[in-house]
Amino acid sequence: MLALGACATPEKGTPESDPSEAAASTTATDPPADDAADPGHAVAPPGDFDGTLFGDDLLVVSQDTLTEDEIAAITGVKVNGEKGVAAFTQLSYGQFTMQNRLFNIAAVDPAGYRPFTGSDNAAFQQQWDRIAGGEVAVLESLKKELPTDDDGYLTVDDQRIHVGAWSRPGVDGVDAVVNAKWGADLGLPPRNAVLINTGIASPQVVRAKIEKAVGVKTYAISNLDIVAQRGLDLDTFQNVVPVGAFRDAVGVFRYTAIGGGRIAPDPAWVRSHIVKEAVPILGVVTCNKYMMPQLKAALQEVVRRGLENEIRRDQYAGCYYPRFIAGSTQLSNHSFGLALDLNVPGNQRGTVGDMNREVVAIFKYWGFAWGGDWAYTDPMHFELHKIVNPG
């Protein structure tokens, strides 16, 4: 399944770049003590920027590593007898979750990826050296949504990565960039995406050619230019490829935006992941089947400790809600059935809330994150943070 996105317009076209993987920025954090901040995740430095720039016109994303035949089909399309792909680079691409939001992360080769990120980003040498040295570059606009700890580290799927640079927008649909070594440790499918510059050809025309070449039934197609600038492309499948533990619980989540903030997940995904089961205290709930064992274990422990009255069944607001976070085009973990809201009236967003802290500790023990810990609190909200075995 592939997601195909249109991004920006080219700045300068030259022949194909070598397949690769990385991110962008204009503000570096304090310099690392060594040449490489994380030698265990360092790759070869990219060298000086040579001035080559491409437009980030299309992004093609698959759930798995793209084969040579798939790459050839995608990058070999022609428009009026001429090449439709002027330059491309391969990367690894997926999503991670933080504070009930999904963020897009790319693992790249700094040298091959930087020409697609715009002139300011591409020329910012320190940023690319930091990515090569094992650090992450994050969009500066996401400082509040992706908070770091006191030492400047961002936690992605329980892995701490030092933020080496806060960047201006580069490639549409990419919030954070790391190198390929980090991509492997984060569980990103290796080289499952291709970033494309279409040169003088229309990205929309090239997109249609790629759709025809790879088959719409096999590949989920999305338009990142529309996502970034005008809301989602309605009636078109989008792809989510989570990293780490969520890859097991979500797999590849395909959905269509249907207006009004709602989405329609692929029915096959719903059948294979969403179940109705009876759990302690709450009765029958509809959630992701991978979360059910931990949810039951947490609620059983609440009962065992005599705290069942601390969770009000009549104030439970549900688990599986296939829709966007209000006012955005970002999916919450409710879309996957991996979150639930408890004791809603006394635990509104932005408040301390009255959730019993022993109940909170039990849920944390069983692998849940609590919204009351977030920078902008949501104390009614619990979401799956990691998969643990109740057995």
Short mmCIF file of C-alpha atoms in Angstrom, two decimals:
data_model
loop_
_atom_site.label_atom_id
_atom_site.label_comp_id
_atom_site.label_asym_id
_atom_site.label_seq_id
_atom_site.Cartn_x
_atom_site.Cartn_y
_atom_site.Cartn_z
CA MET A 1 0.00 0.00 0.00
CA LEU A 2 1.50 3.35 -0.99
CA ALA A 3 0.62 6.90 -0.12
CA LEU A 4 1.54 9.41 -2.79
CA GLY A 5 1.76 13.09 -1.99
CA ALA A 6 2.34 16.29 -3.93
CA CYS A 7 4.46 18.84 -2.11
CA ALA A 8 6.02 22.00 -3.56
CA THR A 9 7.46 23.39 -6.80
CA PRO A 10 11.01 22.73 -8.00
CA GLU A 11 13.72 25.33 -7.53
CA LYS A 12 16.31 23.80 -9.82
CA GLY A 13 16.24 20.50 -11.65
CA THR A 14 19.17 18.21 -12.31
CA PRO A 15 19.44 14.45 -12.95
CA GLU A 16 18.44 11.79 -10.45
CA SER A 17 20.05 11.93 -7.04
CA ASP A 18 21.33 8.79 -5.37
CA PRO A 19 18.68 7.03 -3.27
CA SER A 20 18.90 8.32 0.34
CA GLU A 21 17.36 9.57 3.73
CA ALA A 22 17.16 13.07 6.42
CA ALA A 23 15.62 16.65 7.66
CA ALA A 24 16.02 20.47 7.91
CA SER A 25 16.54 23.55 10.21
CA THR A 26 17.65 27.09 10.84
CA THR A 27 18.39 26.96 14.59
CA ALA A 28 20.91 24.53 16.04
CA THR A 29 20.88 23.65 19.72
CA ASP A 30 24.00 23.91 21.87
CA PRO A 31 26.89 22.17 20.12
CA PRO A 32 27.60 18.58 21.13
CA ALA A 33 30.66 17.76 23.20
CA ASP A 34 32.10 15.57 20.42
CA ASP A 35 32.02 15.70 16.64
CA ALA A 36 29.19 13.16 16.83
CA ALA A 37 26.67 13.67 19.65
CA ASP A 38 25.68 9.99 19.48
CA PRO A 39 28.57 7.96 18.03
CA GLY A 40 26.52 4.76 18.17
CA HIS A 41 24.04 6.27 15.72
CA ALA A 42 26.43 8.36 13.63
CA VAL A 43 26.74 8.02 9.86
CA ALA A 44 29.14 9.58 7.37
CA PRO A 45 28.88 13.40 7.38
CA PRO A 46 27.25 14.89 4.29
CA GLY A 47 30.06 17.26 3.34
CA ASP A 48 29.61 20.84 2.17
CA PHE A 49 26.47 21.83 0.30
CA ASP A 50 27.08 22.13 -3.46
CA GLY A 51 24.06 24.32 -4.22
CA THR A 52 21.91 21.67 -5.91
CA LEU A 53 18.18 22.14 -5.20
CA PHE A 54 15.11 20.14 -6.16
CA GLY A 55 11.43 20.64 -5.47
CA ASP A 56 9.67 18.22 -3.11
CA ASP A 57 6.82 17.52 -5.51
CA LEU A 58 5.67 13.99 -4.64
CA LEU A 59 6.13 11.62 -1.72
CA VAL A 60 5.36 7.93 -2.24
CA VAL A 61 5.06 5.81 0.93
CA SER A 62 4.67 2.05 1.27
CA GLN A 63 4.08 -0.10 4.35
CA ASP A 64 7.16 -2.15 3.45
CA THR A 65 10.53 -1.71 1.77
CA LEU A 66 10.05 -0.76 -1.87
CA THR A 67 11.41 -3.34 -4.29
CA GLU A 68 13.64 -2.46 -7.22
CA ASP A 69 10.74 -3.17 -9.58
CA GLU A 70 8.47 -0.82 -7.62
CA ILE A 71 11.10 1.92 -7.64
CA ALA A 72 11.56 1.46 -11.38
CA ALA A 73 7.79 1.66 -11.97
CA ILE A 74 7.42 4.78 -9.82
CA THR A 75 10.43 6.71 -11.08
CA GLY A 76 10.27 5.59 -14.70
CA VAL A 77 6.93 7.15 -15.63
CA LYS A 78 6.88 9.38 -18.72
CA VAL A 79 4.84 12.45 -19.61
CA ASN A 80 4.52 13.18 -23.34
CA GLY A 81 7.42 10.85 -23.99
CA GLU A 82 9.71 12.64 -21.53
CA LYS A 83 10.83 11.60 -18.05
CA GLY A 84 8.24 12.53 -15.43
CA VAL A 85 10.70 12.16 -12.55
CA ALA A 86 13.68 14.52 -12.75
CA ALA A 87 15.22 13.52 -9.40
CA PHE A 88 14.38 11.25 -6.48
CA THR A 89 15.75 10.00 -3.19
CA GLN A 90 14.71 7.05 -1.07
CA LEU A 91 14.03 7.29 2.66
CA SER A 92 12.29 5.53 5.52
CA TYR A 93 9.02 7.07 6.67
CA GLY A 94 6.47 6.50 9.42
CA GLN A 95 4.59 8.02 12.33
CA PHE A 96 5.06 8.19 16.09
CA THR A 97 2.59 9.30 18.73
CA MET A 98 3.01 11.88 21.47
CA GLN A 99 0.33 13.48 23.64
CA ASN A 100 -2.50 11.98 21.58
CA ARG A 101 -1.13 13.25 18.25
CA LEU A 102 0.60 11.58 15.36
CA PHE A 103 3.78 13.05 13.94
CA ASN A 104 5.62 12.12 10.74
CA ILE A 105 9.27 11.11 10.94
CA ALA A 106 11.71 10.45 8.10
CA ALA A 107 15.01 8.59 8.32
CA VAL A 108 17.28 9.83 5.58
CA ASP A 109 20.76 10.10 4.14
CA PRO A 110 21.59 13.78 4.76
CA ALA A 111 23.49 14.29 1.51
CA GLY A 112 20.76 12.85 -0.73
CA TYR A 113 17.79 14.37 1.09
CA ARG A 114 18.93 17.94 1.76
CA PRO A 115 18.53 19.20 -1.87
CA PHE A 116 14.75 18.59 -1.55
CA THR A 117 14.30 20.73 1.59
CA GLY A 118 14.48 24.32 0.27
CA SER A 119 17.38 26.72 -0.02
CA ASP A 120 17.56 27.88 3.63
CA ASN A 121 17.38 24.36 5.03
CA ALA A 122 19.72 22.82 2.50
CA ALA A 123 22.42 25.41 3.13
CA PHE A 124 22.28 25.10 6.93
CA GLN A 125 25.38 22.94 7.31
CA GLN A 126 25.29 22.47 11.07
CA GLN A 127 21.86 20.89 10.92
CA TRP A 128 22.91 18.18 8.47
CA ASP A 129 26.08 17.45 10.43
CA ARG A 130 23.94 17.03 13.55
CA ILE A 131 21.57 14.59 11.83
CA ALA A 132 24.57 12.61 10.56
CA GLY A 133 25.95 12.65 14.12
CA GLY A 134 22.90 10.88 15.51
CA GLU A 135 20.62 13.77 16.45
CA VAL A 136 17.13 14.70 15.26
CA ALA A 137 15.92 17.87 13.52
CA VAL A 138 12.37 18.91 14.40
CA LEU A 139 10.10 21.60 12.96
CA GLU A 140 10.43 24.72 15.07
CA SER A 141 6.64 25.17 14.97
CA LEU A 142 6.29 21.92 16.96
CA LYS A 143 8.28 22.95 20.04
CA LYS A 144 5.15 22.88 22.21
CA GLU A 145 3.68 19.73 20.69
CA LEU A 146 7.01 17.84 20.85
CA PRO A 147 8.55 18.95 24.15
CA THR A 148 12.07 17.90 25.08
CA ASP A 149 13.36 17.06 28.53
CA ASP A 150 15.73 19.32 30.46
CA ASP A 151 18.71 17.90 28.58
CA GLY A 152 17.20 18.58 25.15
CA TYR A 153 16.14 15.01 24.35
CA LEU A 154 12.97 13.99 22.54
CA THR A 155 11.47 10.61 23.41
CA VAL A 156 10.23 8.65 20.40
CA ASP A 157 8.82 5.19 21.13
CA ASP A 158 10.79 5.04 24.43
CA GLN A 159 14.05 6.02 22.65
CA ARG A 160 15.71 9.29 23.68
CA ILE A 161 17.12 11.28 20.74
CA HIS A 162 18.89 14.60 21.23
CA VAL A 163 17.36 17.47 19.26
CA GLY A 164 20.22 18.92 17.25
CA ALA A 165 18.21 21.54 15.35
CA TRP A 166 14.80 23.20 15.20
CA SER A 167 13.96 23.65 11.56
CA ARG A 168 11.83 25.71 9.24
CA PRO A 169 9.35 23.81 7.04
CA GLY A 170 11.21 21.63 4.55
CA VAL A 171 9.48 18.67 2.93
CA ASP A 172 5.71 18.72 3.35
CA GLY A 173 4.51 15.87 5.53
CA VAL A 174 7.78 15.53 7.50
CA ASP A 175 7.87 16.77 11.10
CA ALA A 176 11.16 15.26 12.26
CA VAL A 177 14.26 13.90 10.54
CA VAL A 178 16.87 11.40 11.69
CA ASN A 179 19.50 9.35 9.91
CA ALA A 180 19.10 5.78 8.70
CA LYS A 181 20.69 4.20 11.80
CA TRP A 182 18.07 5.80 13.99
CA GLY A 183 15.40 4.76 11.51
CA ALA A 184 16.37 1.12 11.99
CA ASP A 185 16.30 1.37 15.80
CA LEU A 186 12.90 3.08 15.70
CA GLY A 187 11.47 0.26 13.62
CA LEU A 188 10.80 2.29 10.49
CA PRO A 189 10.41 0.08 7.40
CA PRO A 190 13.75 0.48 5.58
CA ARG A 191 13.56 2.59 2.42
CA ASN A 192 9.78 2.39 2.18
CA ALA A 193 9.36 5.85 0.63
CA VAL A 194 10.51 7.87 -2.38
CA LEU A 195 10.68 11.66 -2.52
CA ILE A 196 10.32 12.93 -6.08
CA ASN A 197 11.04 16.08 -8.06
CA THR A 198 9.04 16.16 -11.31
CA GLY A 199 11.13 18.87 -13.00
CA ILE A 200 9.09 20.69 -15.66
CA ALA A 201 6.31 18.08 -15.56
CA SER A 202 3.13 18.76 -13.59
CA PRO A 203 3.14 16.89 -10.25
CA GLN A 204 -0.57 16.16 -10.72
CA VAL A 205 0.06 14.57 -14.11
CA VAL A 206 3.00 12.54 -12.77
CA ARG A 207 0.89 11.46 -9.82
CA ALA A 208 -1.77 10.12 -12.18
CA LYS A 209 0.88 8.29 -14.18
CA ILE A 210 2.28 6.69 -11.02
CA GLU A 211 -1.20 5.67 -9.90
CA LYS A 212 -1.70 3.95 -13.24
CA ALA A 213 1.74 2.33 -13.13
CA VAL A 214 1.42 0.82 -9.65
CA GLY A 215 -2.34 0.27 -9.46
CA VAL A 216 -4.69 2.20 -7.19
CA LYS A 217 -5.95 -1.01 -5.57
CA THR A 218 -2.45 -1.85 -4.40
CA TYR A 219 -1.33 1.63 -3.42
CA ALA A 220 -3.13 4.12 -1.18
CA ILE A 221 -2.72 7.55 -2.77
CA SER A 222 -2.65 10.86 -0.85
CA ASN A 223 -1.79 14.39 -1.91
CA LEU A 224 0.51 16.14 0.58
CA ASP A 225 0.13 19.52 -1.12
CA ILE A 226 -3.59 19.40 -0.37
CA VAL A 227 -2.99 18.05 3.13
CA ALA A 228 -0.55 20.84 3.95
CA GLN A 229 -2.38 23.77 2.39
CA ARG A 230 -6.10 23.16 2.09
CA GLY A 231 -7.12 20.26 4.32
CA LEU A 232 -7.35 16.63 3.33
CA ASP A 233 -8.06 15.24 -0.09
CA LEU A 234 -11.57 13.87 0.46
CA ASP A 235 -12.49 10.47 -0.95
CA THR A 236 -8.81 9.51 -1.26
CA PHE A 237 -7.12 6.91 0.93
CA GLN A 238 -4.42 8.18 3.29
CA ASN A 239 -1.77 5.93 4.86
CA VAL A 240 -0.45 5.74 8.42
CA VAL A 241 2.64 3.59 9.10
CA PRO A 242 3.36 3.74 12.86
CA VAL A 243 6.76 2.93 14.37
CA GLY A 244 7.71 0.75 17.33
CA ALA A 245 5.05 -0.99 19.42
CA PHE A 246 2.26 0.78 17.59
CA ARG A 247 3.29 -0.96 14.38
CA ASP A 248 2.03 -4.19 15.98
CA ALA A 249 -1.20 -2.65 17.30
CA VAL A 250 -2.03 -0.58 14.22
CA GLY A 251 -0.29 -2.22 11.27
CA VAL A 252 -0.96 -0.03 8.25
CA PHE A 253 -3.99 2.16 8.87
CA ARG A 254 -5.73 3.30 5.69
CA TYR A 255 -8.55 5.79 5.85
CA THR A 256 -10.57 8.27 3.84
CA ALA A 257 -11.49 11.76 5.07
CA ILE A 258 -15.24 12.15 4.65
CA GLY A 259 -15.82 15.70 5.94
CA GLY A 260 -16.99 17.14 9.22
CA GLY A 261 -13.79 16.07 10.94
CA ARG A 262 -14.66 12.42 10.38
CA ILE A 263 -12.74 9.61 8.68
CA ALA A 264 -13.75 6.25 7.25
CA PRO A 265 -11.09 3.62 8.05
CA ASP A 266 -10.55 0.75 5.64
CA PRO A 267 -13.31 -1.76 6.57
CA ALA A 268 -10.82 -4.63 6.42
CA TRP A 269 -8.68 -2.87 9.05
CA VAL A 270 -11.72 -2.34 11.29
CA ARG A 271 -12.67 -6.02 11.04
CA SER A 272 -9.15 -7.16 11.94
CA HIS A 273 -8.42 -4.66 14.74
CA ILE A 274 -11.59 -3.34 16.42
CA VAL A 275 -13.56 -5.56 18.79
CA LYS A 276 -16.37 -5.30 21.35
CA GLU A 277 -15.62 -7.00 24.65
CA ALA A 278 -16.79 -6.87 28.26
CA VAL A 279 -14.29 -5.38 30.71
CA PRO A 280 -14.47 -4.74 34.46
CA ILE A 281 -16.31 -1.60 35.66
CA LEU A 282 -17.09 -0.19 32.19
CA GLY A 283 -19.04 -3.13 30.75
CA VAL A 284 -18.89 -3.68 26.97
CA VAL A 285 -16.41 -1.39 25.21
CA THR A 286 -15.27 -1.05 21.58
CA CYS A 287 -11.47 -0.82 21.31
CA ASN A 288 -8.41 -2.12 19.51
CA LYS A 289 -8.00 -5.83 20.21
CA TYR A 290 -4.29 -5.36 20.94
CA MET A 291 -5.10 -3.01 23.82
CA MET A 292 -7.85 -5.14 25.37
CA PRO A 293 -5.61 -7.45 27.50
CA GLN A 294 -3.88 -4.48 29.13
CA LEU A 295 -7.12 -2.56 29.62
CA LYS A 296 -8.72 -5.57 31.31
CA ALA A 297 -5.65 -6.10 33.50
CA ALA A 298 -5.61 -2.44 34.59
CA LEU A 299 -9.32 -2.43 35.43
CA GLN A 300 -9.06 -5.76 37.26
CA GLU A 301 -6.30 -4.27 39.41
CA VAL A 302 -8.47 -1.22 40.12
CA VAL A 303 -11.20 -3.59 41.36
CA ARG A 304 -8.74 -5.69 43.36
CA ARG A 305 -7.61 -2.60 45.25
CA GLY A 306 -11.18 -1.59 46.01
CA LEU A 307 -11.03 1.50 43.80
CA GLU A 308 -13.83 0.63 41.36
CA ASN A 309 -15.93 3.58 42.58
CA GLU A 310 -13.15 5.93 41.41
CA ILE A 311 -14.10 5.17 37.79
CA ARG A 312 -17.63 6.22 36.88
CA ARG A 313 -19.19 3.98 34.27
CA ASP A 314 -21.74 6.68 33.42
CA GLN A 315 -18.91 9.17 32.76
CA TYR A 316 -16.99 6.96 30.31
CA ALA A 317 -16.77 8.74 26.92
CA GLY A 318 -15.59 5.87 24.76
CA CYS A 319 -12.51 4.43 23.10
CA TYR A 320 -12.81 4.03 19.32
CA TYR A 321 -13.62 7.30 17.50
CA PRO A 322 -12.56 7.44 13.82
CA ARG A 323 -12.12 11.19 13.42
CA PHE A 324 -9.51 13.96 13.53
CA ILE A 325 -8.51 15.96 16.58
CA ALA A 326 -10.87 18.95 16.65
CA GLY A 327 -9.72 21.78 14.40
CA SER A 328 -6.90 19.81 12.76
CA THR A 329 -6.11 17.10 10.24
CA GLN A 330 -4.21 15.06 12.82
CA LEU A 331 -5.48 11.69 13.96
CA SER A 332 -5.77 10.96 17.66
CA ASN A 333 -5.16 7.52 19.14
CA HIS A 334 -8.94 7.21 19.48
CA SER A 335 -8.94 6.67 15.69
CA PHE A 336 -7.07 3.41 16.26
CA GLY A 337 -9.09 2.40 19.33
CA LEU A 338 -5.97 2.82 21.49
CA ALA A 339 -7.24 5.47 23.93
CA LEU A 340 -10.13 5.94 26.32
CA ASP A 341 -11.66 8.85 28.25
CA LEU A 342 -12.74 8.36 31.87
CA ASN A 343 -14.61 10.53 34.40
CA VAL A 344 -15.12 13.24 31.80
CA PRO A 345 -16.98 16.01 33.72
CA GLY A 346 -14.29 16.50 36.36
CA ASN A 347 -11.30 16.07 34.07
CA GLN A 348 -11.52 18.66 31.31
CA ARG A 349 -8.56 19.74 29.16
CA GLY A 350 -6.24 22.31 30.71
CA THR A 351 -7.19 21.36 34.28
CA VAL A 352 -5.50 19.32 37.01
CA GLY A 353 -8.58 17.12 37.14
CA ASP A 354 -9.85 14.92 39.94
CA MET A 355 -8.69 11.54 38.61
CA ASN A 356 -7.62 9.30 41.47
CA ARG A 357 -3.82 9.16 41.35
CA GLU A 358 -3.67 5.51 42.45
CA VAL A 359 -5.88 4.65 39.47
CA VAL A 360 -3.49 6.66 37.30
CA ALA A 361 -0.52 4.71 38.65
CA ILE A 362 -2.24 1.40 37.89
CA PHE A 363 -2.89 2.40 34.29
CA LYS A 364 0.70 3.55 33.88
CA TYR A 365 1.93 0.21 35.22
CA TRP A 366 -0.13 -1.54 32.55
CA GLY A 367 1.43 0.44 29.71
CA PHE A 368 -0.83 3.49 29.44
CA ALA A 369 0.16 7.14 29.23
CA TRP A 370 -1.98 9.67 31.11
CA GLY A 371 -3.05 13.00 29.59
CA GLY A 372 -2.72 14.69 32.97
CA ASP A 373 1.07 14.60 32.53
CA TRP A 374 1.01 16.57 29.29
CA ALA A 375 2.04 20.19 28.82
CA TYR A 376 -1.61 21.00 28.00
CA THR A 377 -3.34 18.58 30.31
CA ASP A 378 -6.10 16.16 29.35
CA PRO A 379 -6.69 14.28 32.62
CA MET A 380 -9.65 12.23 31.33
CA HIS A 381 -7.44 10.65 28.65
CA PHE A 382 -5.48 7.38 28.85
CA GLU A 383 -3.76 5.96 25.78
CA LEU A 384 -1.64 2.92 25.02
CA HIS A 385 2.01 3.83 25.44
CA LYS A 386 3.65 0.45 25.19
CA ILE A 387 2.56 -3.14 24.76
CA VAL A 388 3.08 -5.31 27.83
CA ASN A 389 2.10 -8.93 28.45
CA PRO A 390 -0.47 -9.32 31.25
CA GLY A 391 0.41 -13.01 31.42
#
